PDB file of C-alpha atoms in Angstrom:
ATOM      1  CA  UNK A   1       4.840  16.973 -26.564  1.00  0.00           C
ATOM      2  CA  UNK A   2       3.025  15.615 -29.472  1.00  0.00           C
ATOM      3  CA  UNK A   3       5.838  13.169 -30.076  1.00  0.00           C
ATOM      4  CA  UNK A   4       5.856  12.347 -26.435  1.00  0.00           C
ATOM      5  CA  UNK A   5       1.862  11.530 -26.507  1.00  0.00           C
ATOM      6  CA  UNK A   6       2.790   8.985 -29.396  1.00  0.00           C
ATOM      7  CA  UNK A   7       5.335   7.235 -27.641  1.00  0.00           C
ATOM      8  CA  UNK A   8       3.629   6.786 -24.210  1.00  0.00           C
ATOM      9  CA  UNK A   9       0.933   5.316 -22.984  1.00  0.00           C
ATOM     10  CA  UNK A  10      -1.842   7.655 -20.988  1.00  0.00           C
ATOM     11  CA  UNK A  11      -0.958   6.176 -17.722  1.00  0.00           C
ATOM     12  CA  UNK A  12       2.888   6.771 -18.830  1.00  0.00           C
ATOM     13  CA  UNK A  13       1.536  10.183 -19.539  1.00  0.00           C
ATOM     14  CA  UNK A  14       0.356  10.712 -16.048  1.00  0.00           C
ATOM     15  CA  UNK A  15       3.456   9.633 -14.309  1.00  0.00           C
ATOM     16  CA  UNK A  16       5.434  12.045 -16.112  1.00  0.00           C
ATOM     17  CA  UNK A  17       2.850  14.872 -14.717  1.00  0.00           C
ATOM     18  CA  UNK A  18       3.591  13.754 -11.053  1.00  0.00           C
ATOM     19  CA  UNK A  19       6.669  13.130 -11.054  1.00  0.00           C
ATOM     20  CA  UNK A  20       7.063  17.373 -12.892  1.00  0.00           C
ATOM     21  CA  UNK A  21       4.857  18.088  -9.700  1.00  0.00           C
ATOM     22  CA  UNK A  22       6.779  16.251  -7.135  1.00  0.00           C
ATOM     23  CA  UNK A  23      10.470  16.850  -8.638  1.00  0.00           C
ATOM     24  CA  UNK A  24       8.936  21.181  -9.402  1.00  0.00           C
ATOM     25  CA  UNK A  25       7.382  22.011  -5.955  1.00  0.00           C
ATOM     26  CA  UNK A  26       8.132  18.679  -3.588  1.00  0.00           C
ATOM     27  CA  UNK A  27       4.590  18.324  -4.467  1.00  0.00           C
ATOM     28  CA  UNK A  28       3.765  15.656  -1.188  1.00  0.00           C
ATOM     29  CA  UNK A  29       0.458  13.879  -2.772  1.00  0.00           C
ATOM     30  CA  UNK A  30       2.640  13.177  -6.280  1.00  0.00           C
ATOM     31  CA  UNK A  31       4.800  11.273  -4.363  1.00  0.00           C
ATOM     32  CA  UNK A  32       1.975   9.613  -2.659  1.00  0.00           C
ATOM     33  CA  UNK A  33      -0.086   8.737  -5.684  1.00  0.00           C
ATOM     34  CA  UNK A  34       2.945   7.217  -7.362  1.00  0.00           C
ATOM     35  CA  UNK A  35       4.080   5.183  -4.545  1.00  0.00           C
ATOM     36  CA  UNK A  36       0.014   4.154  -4.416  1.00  0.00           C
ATOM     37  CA  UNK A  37       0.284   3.493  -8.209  1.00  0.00           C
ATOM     38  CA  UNK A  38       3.600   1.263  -8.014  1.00  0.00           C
ATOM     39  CA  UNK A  39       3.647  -0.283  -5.119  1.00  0.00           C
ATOM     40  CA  UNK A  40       1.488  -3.589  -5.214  1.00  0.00           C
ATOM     41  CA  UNK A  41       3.077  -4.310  -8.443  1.00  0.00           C
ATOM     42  CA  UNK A  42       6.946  -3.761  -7.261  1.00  0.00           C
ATOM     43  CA  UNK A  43       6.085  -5.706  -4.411  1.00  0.00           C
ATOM     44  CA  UNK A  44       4.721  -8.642  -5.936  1.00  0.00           C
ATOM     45  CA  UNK A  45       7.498  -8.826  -8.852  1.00  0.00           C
ATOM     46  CA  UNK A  46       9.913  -8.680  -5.422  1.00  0.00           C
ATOM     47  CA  UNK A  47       8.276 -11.870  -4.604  1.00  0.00           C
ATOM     48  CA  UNK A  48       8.135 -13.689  -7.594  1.00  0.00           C
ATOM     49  CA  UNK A  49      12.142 -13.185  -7.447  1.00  0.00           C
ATOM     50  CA  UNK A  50      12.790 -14.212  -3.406  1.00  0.00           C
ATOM     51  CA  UNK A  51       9.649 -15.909  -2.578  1.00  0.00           C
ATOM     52  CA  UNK A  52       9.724 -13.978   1.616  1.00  0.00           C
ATOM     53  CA  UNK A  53       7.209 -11.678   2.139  1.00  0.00           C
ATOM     54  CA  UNK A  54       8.949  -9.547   4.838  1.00  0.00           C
ATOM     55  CA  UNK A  55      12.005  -9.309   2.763  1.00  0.00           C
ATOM     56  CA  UNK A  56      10.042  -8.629  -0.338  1.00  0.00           C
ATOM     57  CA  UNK A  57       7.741  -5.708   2.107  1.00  0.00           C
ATOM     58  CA  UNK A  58      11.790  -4.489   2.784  1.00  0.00           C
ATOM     59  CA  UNK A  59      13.332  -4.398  -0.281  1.00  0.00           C
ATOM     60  CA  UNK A  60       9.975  -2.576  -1.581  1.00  0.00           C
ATOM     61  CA  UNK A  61      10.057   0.448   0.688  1.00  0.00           C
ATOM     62  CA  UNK A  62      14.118   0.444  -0.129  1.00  0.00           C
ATOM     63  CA  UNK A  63      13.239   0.415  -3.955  1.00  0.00           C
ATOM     64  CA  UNK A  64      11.128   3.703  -3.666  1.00  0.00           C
ATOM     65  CA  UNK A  65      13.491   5.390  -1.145  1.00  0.00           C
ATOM     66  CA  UNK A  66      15.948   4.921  -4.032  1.00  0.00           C
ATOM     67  CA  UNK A  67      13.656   6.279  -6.723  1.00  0.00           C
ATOM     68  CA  UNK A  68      12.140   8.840  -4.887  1.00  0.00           C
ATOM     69  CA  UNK A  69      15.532  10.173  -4.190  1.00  0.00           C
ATOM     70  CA  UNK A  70      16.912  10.130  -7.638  1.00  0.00           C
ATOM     71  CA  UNK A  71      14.229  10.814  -9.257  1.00  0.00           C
ATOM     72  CA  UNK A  72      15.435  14.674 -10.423  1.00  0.00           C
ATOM     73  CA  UNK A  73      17.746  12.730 -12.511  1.00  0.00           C
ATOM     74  CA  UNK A  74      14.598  10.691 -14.443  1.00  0.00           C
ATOM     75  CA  UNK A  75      14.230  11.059 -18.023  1.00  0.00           C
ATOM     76  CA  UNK A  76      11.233  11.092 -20.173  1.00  0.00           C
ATOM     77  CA  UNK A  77      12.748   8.854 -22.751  1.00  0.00           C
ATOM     78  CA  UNK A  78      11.302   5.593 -21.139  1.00  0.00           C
ATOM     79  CA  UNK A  79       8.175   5.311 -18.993  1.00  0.00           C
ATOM     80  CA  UNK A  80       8.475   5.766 -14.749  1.00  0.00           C
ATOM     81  CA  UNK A  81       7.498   2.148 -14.775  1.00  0.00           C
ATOM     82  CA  UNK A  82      10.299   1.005 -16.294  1.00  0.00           C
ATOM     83  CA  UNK A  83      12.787   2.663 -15.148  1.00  0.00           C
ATOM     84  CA  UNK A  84      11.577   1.999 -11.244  1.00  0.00           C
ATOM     85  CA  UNK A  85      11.421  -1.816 -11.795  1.00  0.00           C
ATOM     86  CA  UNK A  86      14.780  -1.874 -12.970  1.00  0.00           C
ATOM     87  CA  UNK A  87      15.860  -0.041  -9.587  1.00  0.00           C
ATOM     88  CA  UNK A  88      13.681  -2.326  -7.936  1.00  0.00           C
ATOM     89  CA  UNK A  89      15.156  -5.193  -9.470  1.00  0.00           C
ATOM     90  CA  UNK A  90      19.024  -4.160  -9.429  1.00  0.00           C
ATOM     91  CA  UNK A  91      18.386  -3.493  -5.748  1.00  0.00           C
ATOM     92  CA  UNK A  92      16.782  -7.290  -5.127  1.00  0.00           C
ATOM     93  CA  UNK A  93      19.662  -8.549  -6.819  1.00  0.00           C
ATOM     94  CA  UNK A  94      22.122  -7.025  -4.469  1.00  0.00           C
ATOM     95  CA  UNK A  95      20.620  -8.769  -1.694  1.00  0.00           C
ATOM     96  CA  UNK A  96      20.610 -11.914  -3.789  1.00  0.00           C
ATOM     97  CA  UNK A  97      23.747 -12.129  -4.182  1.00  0.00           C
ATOM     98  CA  UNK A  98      24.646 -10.894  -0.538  1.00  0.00           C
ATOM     99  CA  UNK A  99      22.110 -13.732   0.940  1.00  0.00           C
ATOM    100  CA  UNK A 100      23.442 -16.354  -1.816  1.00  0.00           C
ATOM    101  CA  UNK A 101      20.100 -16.870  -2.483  1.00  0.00           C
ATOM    102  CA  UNK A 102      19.676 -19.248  -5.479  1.00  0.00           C
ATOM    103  CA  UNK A 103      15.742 -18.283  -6.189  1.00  0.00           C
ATOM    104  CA  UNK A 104      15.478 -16.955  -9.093  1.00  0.00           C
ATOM    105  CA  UNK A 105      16.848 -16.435 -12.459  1.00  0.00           C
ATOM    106  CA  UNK A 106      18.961 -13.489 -13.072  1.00  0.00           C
ATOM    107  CA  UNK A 107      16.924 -12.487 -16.448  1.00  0.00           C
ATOM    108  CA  UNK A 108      13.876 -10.800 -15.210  1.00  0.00           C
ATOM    109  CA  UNK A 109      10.943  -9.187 -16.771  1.00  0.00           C
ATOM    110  CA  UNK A 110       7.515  -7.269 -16.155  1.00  0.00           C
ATOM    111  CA  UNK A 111       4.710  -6.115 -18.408  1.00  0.00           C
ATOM    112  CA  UNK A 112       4.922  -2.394 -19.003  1.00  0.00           C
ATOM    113  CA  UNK A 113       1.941   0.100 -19.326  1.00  0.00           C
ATOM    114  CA  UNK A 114       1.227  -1.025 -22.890  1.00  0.00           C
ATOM    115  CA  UNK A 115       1.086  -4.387 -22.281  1.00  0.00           C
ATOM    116  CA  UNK A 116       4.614  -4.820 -23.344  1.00  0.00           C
ATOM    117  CA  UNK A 117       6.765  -7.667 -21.771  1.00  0.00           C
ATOM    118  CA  UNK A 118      10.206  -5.899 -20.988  1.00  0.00           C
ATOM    119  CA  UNK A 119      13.207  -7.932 -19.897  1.00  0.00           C
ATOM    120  CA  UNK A 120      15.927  -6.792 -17.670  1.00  0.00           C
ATOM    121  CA  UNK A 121      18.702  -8.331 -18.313  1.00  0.00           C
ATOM    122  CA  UNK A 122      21.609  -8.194 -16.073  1.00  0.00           C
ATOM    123  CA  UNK A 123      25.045  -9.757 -15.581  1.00  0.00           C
ATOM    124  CA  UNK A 124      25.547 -12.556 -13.126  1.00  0.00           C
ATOM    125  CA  UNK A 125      28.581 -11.492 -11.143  1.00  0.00           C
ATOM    126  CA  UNK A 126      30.104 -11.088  -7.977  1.00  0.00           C
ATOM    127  CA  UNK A 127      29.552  -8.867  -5.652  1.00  0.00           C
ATOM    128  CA  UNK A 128      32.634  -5.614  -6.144  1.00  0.00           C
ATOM    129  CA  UNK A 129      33.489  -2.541  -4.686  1.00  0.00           C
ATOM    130  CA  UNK A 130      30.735  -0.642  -6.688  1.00  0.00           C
ATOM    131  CA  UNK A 131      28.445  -2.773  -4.911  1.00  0.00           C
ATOM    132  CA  UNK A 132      29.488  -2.263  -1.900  1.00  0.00           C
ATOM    133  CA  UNK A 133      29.376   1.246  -1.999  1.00  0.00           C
ATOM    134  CA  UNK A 134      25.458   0.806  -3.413  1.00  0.00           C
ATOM    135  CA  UNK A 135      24.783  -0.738  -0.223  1.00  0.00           C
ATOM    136  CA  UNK A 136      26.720   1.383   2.170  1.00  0.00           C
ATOM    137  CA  UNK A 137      24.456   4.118   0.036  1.00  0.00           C
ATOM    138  CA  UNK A 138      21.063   1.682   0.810  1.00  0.00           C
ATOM    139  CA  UNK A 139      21.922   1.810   4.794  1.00  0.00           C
ATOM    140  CA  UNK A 140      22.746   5.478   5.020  1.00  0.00           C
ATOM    141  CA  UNK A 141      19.402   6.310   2.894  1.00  0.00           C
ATOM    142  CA  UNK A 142      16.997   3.850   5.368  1.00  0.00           C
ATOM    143  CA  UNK A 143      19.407   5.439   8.389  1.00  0.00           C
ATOM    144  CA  UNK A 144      17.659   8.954   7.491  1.00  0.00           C
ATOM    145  CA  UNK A 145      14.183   7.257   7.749  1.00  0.00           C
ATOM    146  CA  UNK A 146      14.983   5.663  11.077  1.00  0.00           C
ATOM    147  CA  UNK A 147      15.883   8.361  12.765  1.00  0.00           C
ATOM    148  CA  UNK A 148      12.781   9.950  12.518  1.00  0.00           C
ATOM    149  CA  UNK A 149      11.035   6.783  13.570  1.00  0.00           C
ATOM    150  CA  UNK A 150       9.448   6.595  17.353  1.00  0.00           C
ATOM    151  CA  UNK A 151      11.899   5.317  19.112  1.00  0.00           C
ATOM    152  CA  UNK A 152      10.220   1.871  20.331  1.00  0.00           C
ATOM    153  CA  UNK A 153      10.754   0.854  16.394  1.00  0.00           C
ATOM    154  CA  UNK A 154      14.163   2.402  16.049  1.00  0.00           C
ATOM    155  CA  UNK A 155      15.774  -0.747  17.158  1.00  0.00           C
ATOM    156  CA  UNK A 156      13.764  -3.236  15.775  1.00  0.00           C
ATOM    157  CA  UNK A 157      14.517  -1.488  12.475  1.00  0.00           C
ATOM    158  CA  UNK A 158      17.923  -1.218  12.895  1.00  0.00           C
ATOM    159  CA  UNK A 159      18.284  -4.821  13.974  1.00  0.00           C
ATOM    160  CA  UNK A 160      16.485  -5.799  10.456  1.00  0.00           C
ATOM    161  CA  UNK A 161      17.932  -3.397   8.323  1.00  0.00           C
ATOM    162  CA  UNK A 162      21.035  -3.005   9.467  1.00  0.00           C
ATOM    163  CA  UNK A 163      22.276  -6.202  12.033  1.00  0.00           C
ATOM    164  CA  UNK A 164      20.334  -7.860   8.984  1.00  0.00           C
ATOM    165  CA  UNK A 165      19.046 -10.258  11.705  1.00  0.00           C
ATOM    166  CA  UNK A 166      16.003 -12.623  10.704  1.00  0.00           C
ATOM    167  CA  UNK A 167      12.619 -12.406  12.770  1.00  0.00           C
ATOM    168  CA  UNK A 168      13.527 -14.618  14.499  1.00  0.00           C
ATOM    169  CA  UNK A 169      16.749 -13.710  15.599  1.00  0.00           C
ATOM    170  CA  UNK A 170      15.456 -10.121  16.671  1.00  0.00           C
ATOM    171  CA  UNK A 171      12.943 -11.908  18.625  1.00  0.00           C
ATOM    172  CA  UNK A 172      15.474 -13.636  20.848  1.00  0.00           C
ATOM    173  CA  UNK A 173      17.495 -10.505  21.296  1.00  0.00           C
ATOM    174  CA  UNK A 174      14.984  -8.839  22.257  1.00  0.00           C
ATOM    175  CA  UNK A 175      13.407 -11.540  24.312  1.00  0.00           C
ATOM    176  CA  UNK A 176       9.928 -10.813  22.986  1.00  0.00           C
ATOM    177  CA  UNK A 177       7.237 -12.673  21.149  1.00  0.00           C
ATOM    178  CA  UNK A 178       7.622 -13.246  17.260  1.00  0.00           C
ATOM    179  CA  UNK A 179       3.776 -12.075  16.956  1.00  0.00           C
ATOM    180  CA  UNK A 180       4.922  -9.093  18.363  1.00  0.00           C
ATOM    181  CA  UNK A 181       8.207  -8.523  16.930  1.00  0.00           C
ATOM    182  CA  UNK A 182       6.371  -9.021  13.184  1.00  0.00           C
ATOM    183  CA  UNK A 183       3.826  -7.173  13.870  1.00  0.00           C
ATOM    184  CA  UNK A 184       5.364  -3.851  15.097  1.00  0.00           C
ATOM    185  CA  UNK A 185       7.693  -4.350  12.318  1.00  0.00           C
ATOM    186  CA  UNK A 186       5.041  -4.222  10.171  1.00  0.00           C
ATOM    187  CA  UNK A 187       4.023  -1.037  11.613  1.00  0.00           C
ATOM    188  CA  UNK A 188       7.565   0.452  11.549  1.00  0.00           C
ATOM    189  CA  UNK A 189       7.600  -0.250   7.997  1.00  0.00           C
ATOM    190  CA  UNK A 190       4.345   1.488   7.082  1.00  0.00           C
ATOM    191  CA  UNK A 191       5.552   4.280   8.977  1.00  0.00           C
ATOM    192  CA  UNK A 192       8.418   4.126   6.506  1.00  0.00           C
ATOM    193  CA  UNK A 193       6.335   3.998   3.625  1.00  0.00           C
ATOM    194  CA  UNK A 194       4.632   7.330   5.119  1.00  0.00           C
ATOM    195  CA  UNK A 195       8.038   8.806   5.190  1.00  0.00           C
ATOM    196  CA  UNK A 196       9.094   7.827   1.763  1.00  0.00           C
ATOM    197  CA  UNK A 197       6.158   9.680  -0.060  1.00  0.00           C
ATOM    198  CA  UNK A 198       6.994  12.596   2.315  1.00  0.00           C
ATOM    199  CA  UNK A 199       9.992  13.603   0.300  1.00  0.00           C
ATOM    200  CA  UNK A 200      10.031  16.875   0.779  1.00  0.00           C
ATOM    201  CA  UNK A 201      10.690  17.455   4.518  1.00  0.00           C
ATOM    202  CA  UNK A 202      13.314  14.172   4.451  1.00  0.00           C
ATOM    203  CA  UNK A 203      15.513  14.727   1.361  1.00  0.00           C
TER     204      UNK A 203
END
């Protein structure tokens, strides 16, 4: 522990104490304080990279479905921070290259708890089987959270997530007001967020 202590920073520390609490005993309010921890600054590096808030509020939620869920298999040899970013940023990349977007550079990087600027670097390639099956993975793991969704947000979720349809788009299918559409996919997605940091009863 003492070598541990040198290594990490105290807020590294602190993660590594929820996520022993959440990953131990499904501890609900671990999850919740490291979603409330994380989240602003996952979000806002999503943005830097595609510039859309609602797809940067979408890939967010999908980043910490994916950590949450994996997260038995985190090791303390690098801080929480890191190794969510790089999830969050593998899994922005993915939809990159599925939108051809041509935002941002593929070399990434975000200051760590120290202060430290850490670069992700990752390969520019096309899009392969392996990736494919990440995102047939990514749909089955927001399918879960849907389900449990009232059902007056079930479709506009699935027409997002899923259909991949823009707000506009969804708006015209379902022959409703973009105010509305936006803003009761806003609310489906906090209720996502809710169901993300409620691990416990979901995964």
């Amino acid at each position: 522990m003492e070598e541990i202590k040198k290594q990490f920073s105290d807020k590294a520390l602190k993660d590594f104490k929820l996520i022993d609490k959440a990953v131990g005993v499904g501890d609900e309010q671990a999850f919740a304080e490291l979603m409330e921890r994380y989240k602003r600054p996952v979000y806002h590096m999503i943005l830097k990279m595609i510039r859309n808030t609602d797809d940067a509020e979408d890939l967010t939620i999908e980043a910490f479905a994916k950590a949450f869920k994996n997260l038995h298999k985190f090791k303390k040899d690098y801080t929480f921070s890191t190794w969510l970013f790089r999830i969050a940023t593998n899994n922005t990349i993915d939809f990159i290259r599925k939108k051809k977007l041509n935002t941002f550079s593929l070399n990434t990087s975000f200051t760590d708890d120290g202060g430290e600027a850490v670069t992700i670097d990752v390969e520019d390639k096309n899009r392969n089987p392996q990736d494919e099956a990440i995102n047939t993975q990514k749909k089955e793991l927001v399918q879960m959270f849907v389900s449990k969704l009232p059902p007056k947000y079930q479709r506009l979720v699935r027409l997002r997530y899923f259909d991949e349809l823009s707000y506009d788009e969804i708006a015209k299918t379902l022959e409703a007001p973009l105010g509305t559409v936006k803003a009761q996919l806003h609310r489906a997605r906090e209720l996502m967020y809710d169901l993300v940091k409620d691990k416990k009863k979901h995964i």
